[in-house]
Amino acid sequence: MKKNVLVFGLIAGAIISLMMVVSILWCYNDPSFKGNMVLGYAGMLVAFSFVFVGIKNFRDKYNNGVISFWKAFKVGLLISLVAATIYVVIWLIDYYLFIPDFMDKYSAHMLKEAREAHANPVTLQERLQEIEHFRELYKNPLWVIIITYSEVLPIGLAVTLISAMILKRRKGNDTSTMITHY
């Protein structure tokens, strides 16, 4: 199971990390700071499709075509954790080594966006407090890790749950490997 989890977790992690780096660079270097959230989540779904493939691979190649919901969930969860951990590590490297002023730029953009939307003074003040709270959290690497996991892991968990429900198979349900004698 370890090899299966690592292979599919590394593939998924590489895909979501690459998508994250590309979208961050795109956002970071655009004066309007516009990225594409839909593209980002689509990339996560593509990456986490390897959870489904990994569970199916484990069931068919290593578990004789049989897998319980909980075993499938465990395999998918581990694949998701490997992928999410790669994503978090890549973000930490990117953030701390290459774009340490990201929060400053992002905060300024969020405040500018609120002003351009003609937010009333109360809403603007609330937004400013939100931004400052987030900036404070981002000063602590532990919070950076928690926040980054929270961006990606829920998608992996959802795909894991759906995949485990679809791929569970009890003994005797698969007749494709039956040997018949004439």
PDB file of C-alpha atoms in Angstrom:
ATOM      1  CA  MET A   1       0.000   0.000   0.000  1.00  0.00           C
ATOM      2  CA  LYS A   2       2.894   2.368   0.778  1.00  0.00           C
ATOM      3  CA  LYS A   3       4.231   2.343  -2.770  1.00  0.00           C
ATOM      4  CA  ASN A   4       0.765   2.937  -4.218  1.00  0.00           C
ATOM      5  CA  VAL A   5       0.081   5.836  -1.831  1.00  0.00           C
ATOM      6  CA  LEU A   6       3.466   7.428  -2.515  1.00  0.00           C
ATOM      7  CA  VAL A   7       3.286   7.121  -6.305  1.00  0.00           C
ATOM      8  CA  PHE A   8      -0.206   8.593  -6.633  1.00  0.00           C
ATOM      9  CA  GLY A   9       0.339  11.107  -3.820  1.00  0.00           C
ATOM     10  CA  LEU A  10       3.510  12.379  -5.481  1.00  0.00           C
ATOM     11  CA  ILE A  11       1.769  12.703  -8.856  1.00  0.00           C
ATOM     12  CA  ALA A  12      -1.171  14.596  -7.333  1.00  0.00           C
ATOM     13  CA  GLY A  13       1.169  16.742  -5.232  1.00  0.00           C
ATOM     14  CA  ALA A  14       3.297  17.637  -8.245  1.00  0.00           C
ATOM     15  CA  ILE A  15       0.223  18.684 -10.242  1.00  0.00           C
ATOM     16  CA  ILE A  16      -1.332  20.872  -7.546  1.00  0.00           C
ATOM     17  CA  SER A  17       2.023  22.383  -6.645  1.00  0.00           C
ATOM     18  CA  LEU A  18       2.773  23.251 -10.251  1.00  0.00           C
ATOM     19  CA  MET A  19      -0.693  24.783 -10.656  1.00  0.00           C
ATOM     20  CA  MET A  20      -0.184  26.783  -7.450  1.00  0.00           C
ATOM     21  CA  VAL A  21       3.230  28.118  -8.472  1.00  0.00           C
ATOM     22  CA  VAL A  22       1.975  29.117 -11.923  1.00  0.00           C
ATOM     23  CA  SER A  23      -1.141  30.834 -10.563  1.00  0.00           C
ATOM     24  CA  ILE A  24       0.793  32.615  -7.793  1.00  0.00           C
ATOM     25  CA  LEU A  25       3.362  33.890 -10.279  1.00  0.00           C
ATOM     26  CA  TRP A  26       0.562  34.977 -12.588  1.00  0.00           C
ATOM     27  CA  CYS A  27      -1.201  36.798  -9.737  1.00  0.00           C
ATOM     28  CA  TYR A  28       1.954  38.185  -8.183  1.00  0.00           C
ATOM     29  CA  ASN A  29       3.234  39.715 -11.415  1.00  0.00           C
ATOM     30  CA  ASP A  30      -0.109  41.153 -12.556  1.00  0.00           C
ATOM     31  CA  PRO A  31      -0.668  44.748 -11.374  1.00  0.00           C
ATOM     32  CA  SER A  32      -4.395  44.031 -11.000  1.00  0.00           C
ATOM     33  CA  PHE A  33      -3.476  40.895  -9.000  1.00  0.00           C
ATOM     34  CA  LYS A  34      -6.069  38.906 -10.870  1.00  0.00           C
ATOM     35  CA  GLY A  35      -5.823  35.154 -10.813  1.00  0.00           C
ATOM     36  CA  ASN A  36      -8.314  32.567 -11.785  1.00  0.00           C
ATOM     37  CA  MET A  37      -9.890  30.828  -8.819  1.00  0.00           C
ATOM     38  CA  VAL A  38     -11.893  28.523 -11.095  1.00  0.00           C
ATOM     39  CA  LEU A  39      -8.693  27.408 -12.812  1.00  0.00           C
ATOM     40  CA  GLY A  40      -7.060  26.819  -9.421  1.00  0.00           C
ATOM     41  CA  TYR A  41      -9.851  24.584  -8.152  1.00  0.00           C
ATOM     42  CA  ALA A  42     -10.060  22.800 -11.514  1.00  0.00           C
ATOM     43  CA  GLY A  43      -6.343  22.062 -11.173  1.00  0.00           C
ATOM     44  CA  MET A  44      -6.962  20.662  -7.699  1.00  0.00           C
ATOM     45  CA  LEU A  45      -9.707  18.404  -9.030  1.00  0.00           C
ATOM     46  CA  VAL A  46      -7.428  17.178 -11.819  1.00  0.00           C
ATOM     47  CA  ALA A  47      -4.671  16.505  -9.297  1.00  0.00           C
ATOM     48  CA  PHE A  48      -6.990  14.776  -6.849  1.00  0.00           C
ATOM     49  CA  SER A  49      -8.415  12.603  -9.618  1.00  0.00           C
ATOM     50  CA  PHE A  50      -5.275  10.593  -8.898  1.00  0.00           C
ATOM     51  CA  VAL A  51      -6.870   9.693  -5.553  1.00  0.00           C
ATOM     52  CA  PHE A  52      -9.538   7.811  -7.516  1.00  0.00           C
ATOM     53  CA  VAL A  53      -6.912   6.235  -9.776  1.00  0.00           C
ATOM     54  CA  GLY A  54      -4.756   5.307  -6.773  1.00  0.00           C
ATOM     55  CA  ILE A  55      -7.623   3.638  -4.905  1.00  0.00           C
ATOM     56  CA  LYS A  56      -8.665   1.730  -8.037  1.00  0.00           C
ATOM     57  CA  ASN A  57      -5.071   0.687  -8.686  1.00  0.00           C
ATOM     58  CA  PHE A  58      -4.693  -0.567  -5.111  1.00  0.00           C
ATOM     59  CA  ARG A  59      -7.995  -2.449  -5.277  1.00  0.00           C
ATOM     60  CA  ASP A  60      -7.310  -4.094  -8.635  1.00  0.00           C
ATOM     61  CA  LYS A  61      -3.563  -4.772  -8.485  1.00  0.00           C
ATOM     62  CA  TYR A  62      -2.786  -5.281  -4.819  1.00  0.00           C
ATOM     63  CA  ASN A  63      -6.072  -6.318  -3.200  1.00  0.00           C
ATOM     64  CA  ASN A  64      -7.473  -8.904  -5.641  1.00  0.00           C
ATOM     65  CA  GLY A  65     -10.218  -6.594  -6.919  1.00  0.00           C
ATOM     66  CA  VAL A  66     -11.799  -6.225  -3.482  1.00  0.00           C
ATOM     67  CA  ILE A  67     -11.819  -3.222  -1.168  1.00  0.00           C
ATOM     68  CA  SER A  68     -14.038  -2.056   1.683  1.00  0.00           C
ATOM     69  CA  PHE A  69     -15.231   1.519   1.947  1.00  0.00           C
ATOM     70  CA  TRP A  70     -12.943   2.151   4.940  1.00  0.00           C
ATOM     71  CA  LYS A  71      -9.864   0.640   3.299  1.00  0.00           C
ATOM     72  CA  ALA A  72     -10.545   2.699   0.152  1.00  0.00           C
ATOM     73  CA  PHE A  73     -11.048   5.785   2.315  1.00  0.00           C
ATOM     74  CA  LYS A  74      -7.754   5.124   4.124  1.00  0.00           C
ATOM     75  CA  VAL A  75      -5.834   4.750   0.833  1.00  0.00           C
ATOM     76  CA  GLY A  76      -7.436   7.912  -0.573  1.00  0.00           C
ATOM     77  CA  LEU A  77      -6.833   9.865   2.615  1.00  0.00           C
ATOM     78  CA  LEU A  78      -3.153   8.923   2.635  1.00  0.00           C
ATOM     79  CA  ILE A  79      -2.790   9.890  -1.047  1.00  0.00           C
ATOM     80  CA  SER A  80      -4.491  13.218  -0.281  1.00  0.00           C
ATOM     81  CA  LEU A  81      -2.220  13.825   2.714  1.00  0.00           C
ATOM     82  CA  VAL A  82       0.909  13.165   0.650  1.00  0.00           C
ATOM     83  CA  ALA A  83      -0.323  15.516  -2.094  1.00  0.00           C
ATOM     84  CA  ALA A  84      -1.375  18.220   0.379  1.00  0.00           C
ATOM     85  CA  THR A  85       1.947  17.986   2.228  1.00  0.00           C
ATOM     86  CA  ILE A  86       3.853  18.495  -1.015  1.00  0.00           C
ATOM     87  CA  TYR A  87       1.631  21.493  -1.756  1.00  0.00           C
ATOM     88  CA  VAL A  88       2.312  22.964   1.701  1.00  0.00           C
ATOM     89  CA  VAL A  89       6.088  22.423   1.458  1.00  0.00           C
ATOM     90  CA  ILE A  90       6.234  24.018  -2.016  1.00  0.00           C
ATOM     91  CA  TRP A  91       4.168  26.994  -0.788  1.00  0.00           C
ATOM     92  CA  LEU A  92       6.479  27.456   2.226  1.00  0.00           C
ATOM     93  CA  ILE A  93       9.548  27.412  -0.024  1.00  0.00           C
ATOM     94  CA  ASP A  94       7.901  29.753  -2.521  1.00  0.00           C
ATOM     95  CA  TYR A  95       6.606  32.145   0.132  1.00  0.00           C
ATOM     96  CA  TYR A  96       9.652  32.370   2.374  1.00  0.00           C
ATOM     97  CA  LEU A  97      12.362  32.281  -0.302  1.00  0.00           C
ATOM     98  CA  PHE A  98      10.879  33.870  -3.409  1.00  0.00           C
ATOM     99  CA  ILE A  99       7.884  36.045  -2.517  1.00  0.00           C
ATOM    100  CA  PRO A 100       8.213  37.071   1.151  1.00  0.00           C
ATOM    101  CA  ASP A 101       6.261  40.270   0.451  1.00  0.00           C
ATOM    102  CA  PHE A 102       3.263  38.356  -0.903  1.00  0.00           C
ATOM    103  CA  MET A 103       1.057  39.168   2.095  1.00  0.00           C
ATOM    104  CA  ASP A 104       1.872  42.872   1.778  1.00  0.00           C
ATOM    105  CA  LYS A 105       0.911  42.889  -1.894  1.00  0.00           C
ATOM    106  CA  TYR A 106      -2.144  40.715  -1.349  1.00  0.00           C
ATOM    107  CA  SER A 107      -3.363  42.837   1.581  1.00  0.00           C
ATOM    108  CA  ALA A 108      -2.937  46.051  -0.402  1.00  0.00           C
ATOM    109  CA  HIS A 109      -4.850  44.502  -3.299  1.00  0.00           C
ATOM    110  CA  MET A 110      -7.721  43.351  -1.074  1.00  0.00           C
ATOM    111  CA  LEU A 111      -8.028  46.817   0.469  1.00  0.00           C
ATOM    112  CA  LYS A 112      -7.913  48.470  -2.983  1.00  0.00           C
ATOM    113  CA  GLU A 113     -10.613  46.112  -4.228  1.00  0.00           C
ATOM    114  CA  ALA A 114     -12.875  46.992  -1.297  1.00  0.00           C
ATOM    115  CA  ARG A 115     -12.388  50.718  -1.938  1.00  0.00           C
ATOM    116  CA  GLU A 116     -13.081  50.320  -5.657  1.00  0.00           C
ATOM    117  CA  ALA A 117     -16.306  48.490  -4.811  1.00  0.00           C
ATOM    118  CA  HIS A 118     -17.281  51.632  -2.869  1.00  0.00           C
ATOM    119  CA  ALA A 119     -17.611  49.739   0.380  1.00  0.00           C
ATOM    120  CA  ASN A 120     -19.202  51.759   3.171  1.00  0.00           C
ATOM    121  CA  PRO A 121     -16.913  52.800   6.039  1.00  0.00           C
ATOM    122  CA  VAL A 122     -18.123  50.009   8.335  1.00  0.00           C
ATOM    123  CA  THR A 123     -17.541  47.307   5.699  1.00  0.00           C
ATOM    124  CA  LEU A 124     -14.172  48.825   4.846  1.00  0.00           C
ATOM    125  CA  GLN A 125     -13.161  48.784   8.521  1.00  0.00           C
ATOM    126  CA  GLU A 126     -14.275  45.148   8.850  1.00  0.00           C
ATOM    127  CA  ARG A 127     -12.275  44.237   5.752  1.00  0.00           C
ATOM    128  CA  LEU A 128      -9.212  46.026   7.144  1.00  0.00           C
ATOM    129  CA  GLN A 129      -9.519  44.109  10.431  1.00  0.00           C
ATOM    130  CA  GLU A 130      -9.842  40.839   8.488  1.00  0.00           C
ATOM    131  CA  ILE A 131      -6.725  41.652   6.469  1.00  0.00           C
ATOM    132  CA  GLU A 132      -4.735  42.597   9.576  1.00  0.00           C
ATOM    133  CA  HIS A 133      -5.823  39.417  11.361  1.00  0.00           C
ATOM    134  CA  PHE A 134      -4.725  37.327   8.383  1.00  0.00           C
ATOM    135  CA  ARG A 135      -1.396  39.192   8.200  1.00  0.00           C
ATOM    136  CA  GLU A 136      -0.804  38.495  11.895  1.00  0.00           C
ATOM    137  CA  LEU A 137      -1.548  34.808  11.417  1.00  0.00           C
ATOM    138  CA  TYR A 138       0.876  34.696   8.513  1.00  0.00           C
ATOM    139  CA  LYS A 139       3.733  35.889  10.746  1.00  0.00           C
ATOM    140  CA  ASN A 140       3.688  32.474  12.433  1.00  0.00           C
ATOM    141  CA  PRO A 141       4.902  29.584  10.193  1.00  0.00           C
ATOM    142  CA  LEU A 142       2.592  27.137  12.005  1.00  0.00           C
ATOM    143  CA  TRP A 143      -0.429  29.202  10.925  1.00  0.00           C
ATOM    144  CA  VAL A 144       0.930  29.417   7.389  1.00  0.00           C
ATOM    145  CA  ILE A 145       1.020  25.611   7.353  1.00  0.00           C
ATOM    146  CA  ILE A 146      -2.502  25.267   8.804  1.00  0.00           C
ATOM    147  CA  ILE A 147      -3.970  27.837   6.411  1.00  0.00           C
ATOM    148  CA  THR A 148      -2.250  26.241   3.424  1.00  0.00           C
ATOM    149  CA  TYR A 149      -3.483  22.755   4.348  1.00  0.00           C
ATOM    150  CA  SER A 150      -6.997  24.190   4.709  1.00  0.00           C
ATOM    151  CA  GLU A 151      -6.862  25.450   1.115  1.00  0.00           C
ATOM    152  CA  VAL A 152      -6.259  22.058  -0.434  1.00  0.00           C
ATOM    153  CA  LEU A 153      -7.067  19.211   1.954  1.00  0.00           C
ATOM    154  CA  PRO A 154     -10.884  19.641   1.930  1.00  0.00           C
ATOM    155  CA  ILE A 155     -10.897  19.045  -1.841  1.00  0.00           C
ATOM    156  CA  GLY A 156      -8.799  15.900  -1.349  1.00  0.00           C
ATOM    157  CA  LEU A 157     -11.139  14.678   1.392  1.00  0.00           C
ATOM    158  CA  ALA A 158     -14.220  15.225  -0.775  1.00  0.00           C
ATOM    159  CA  VAL A 159     -12.654  13.335  -3.682  1.00  0.00           C
ATOM    160  CA  THR A 160     -11.537  10.580  -1.271  1.00  0.00           C
ATOM    161  CA  LEU A 161     -15.045  10.170   0.125  1.00  0.00           C
ATOM    162  CA  ILE A 162     -16.670  10.029  -3.319  1.00  0.00           C
ATOM    163  CA  SER A 163     -13.989   7.687  -4.669  1.00  0.00           C
ATOM    164  CA  ALA A 164     -14.296   5.311  -1.709  1.00  0.00           C
ATOM    165  CA  MET A 165     -18.073   5.139  -2.188  1.00  0.00           C
ATOM    166  CA  ILE A 166     -17.731   4.439  -5.912  1.00  0.00           C
ATOM    167  CA  LEU A 167     -14.835   1.974  -5.753  1.00  0.00           C
ATOM    168  CA  LYS A 168     -15.783  -0.197  -2.768  1.00  0.00           C
ATOM    169  CA  ARG A 169     -16.248  -3.788  -3.860  1.00  0.00           C
ATOM    170  CA  ARG A 170     -17.043  -6.874  -1.829  1.00  0.00           C
ATOM    171  CA  LYS A 171     -15.899 -10.386  -2.600  1.00  0.00           C
ATOM    172  CA  GLY A 172     -17.870 -12.120  -5.296  1.00  0.00           C
ATOM    173  CA  ASN A 173     -19.014  -8.967  -7.115  1.00  0.00           C
ATOM    174  CA  ASP A 174     -16.394  -9.207  -9.821  1.00  0.00           C
ATOM    175  CA  THR A 175     -16.922 -11.948 -12.375  1.00  0.00           C
ATOM    176  CA  SER A 176     -14.338 -10.695 -14.854  1.00  0.00           C
ATOM    177  CA  THR A 177     -11.660 -13.019 -13.455  1.00  0.00           C
ATOM    178  CA  MET A 178     -13.811 -16.156 -13.204  1.00  0.00           C
ATOM    179  CA  ILE A 179     -12.465 -19.187 -14.966  1.00  0.00           C
ATOM    180  CA  THR A 180     -15.108 -21.207 -16.704  1.00  0.00           C
ATOM    181  CA  HIS A 181     -14.709 -24.723 -18.004  1.00  0.00           C
ATOM    182  CA  TYR A 182     -16.540 -25.975 -21.080  1.00  0.00           C
TER     183      TYR A 182
END
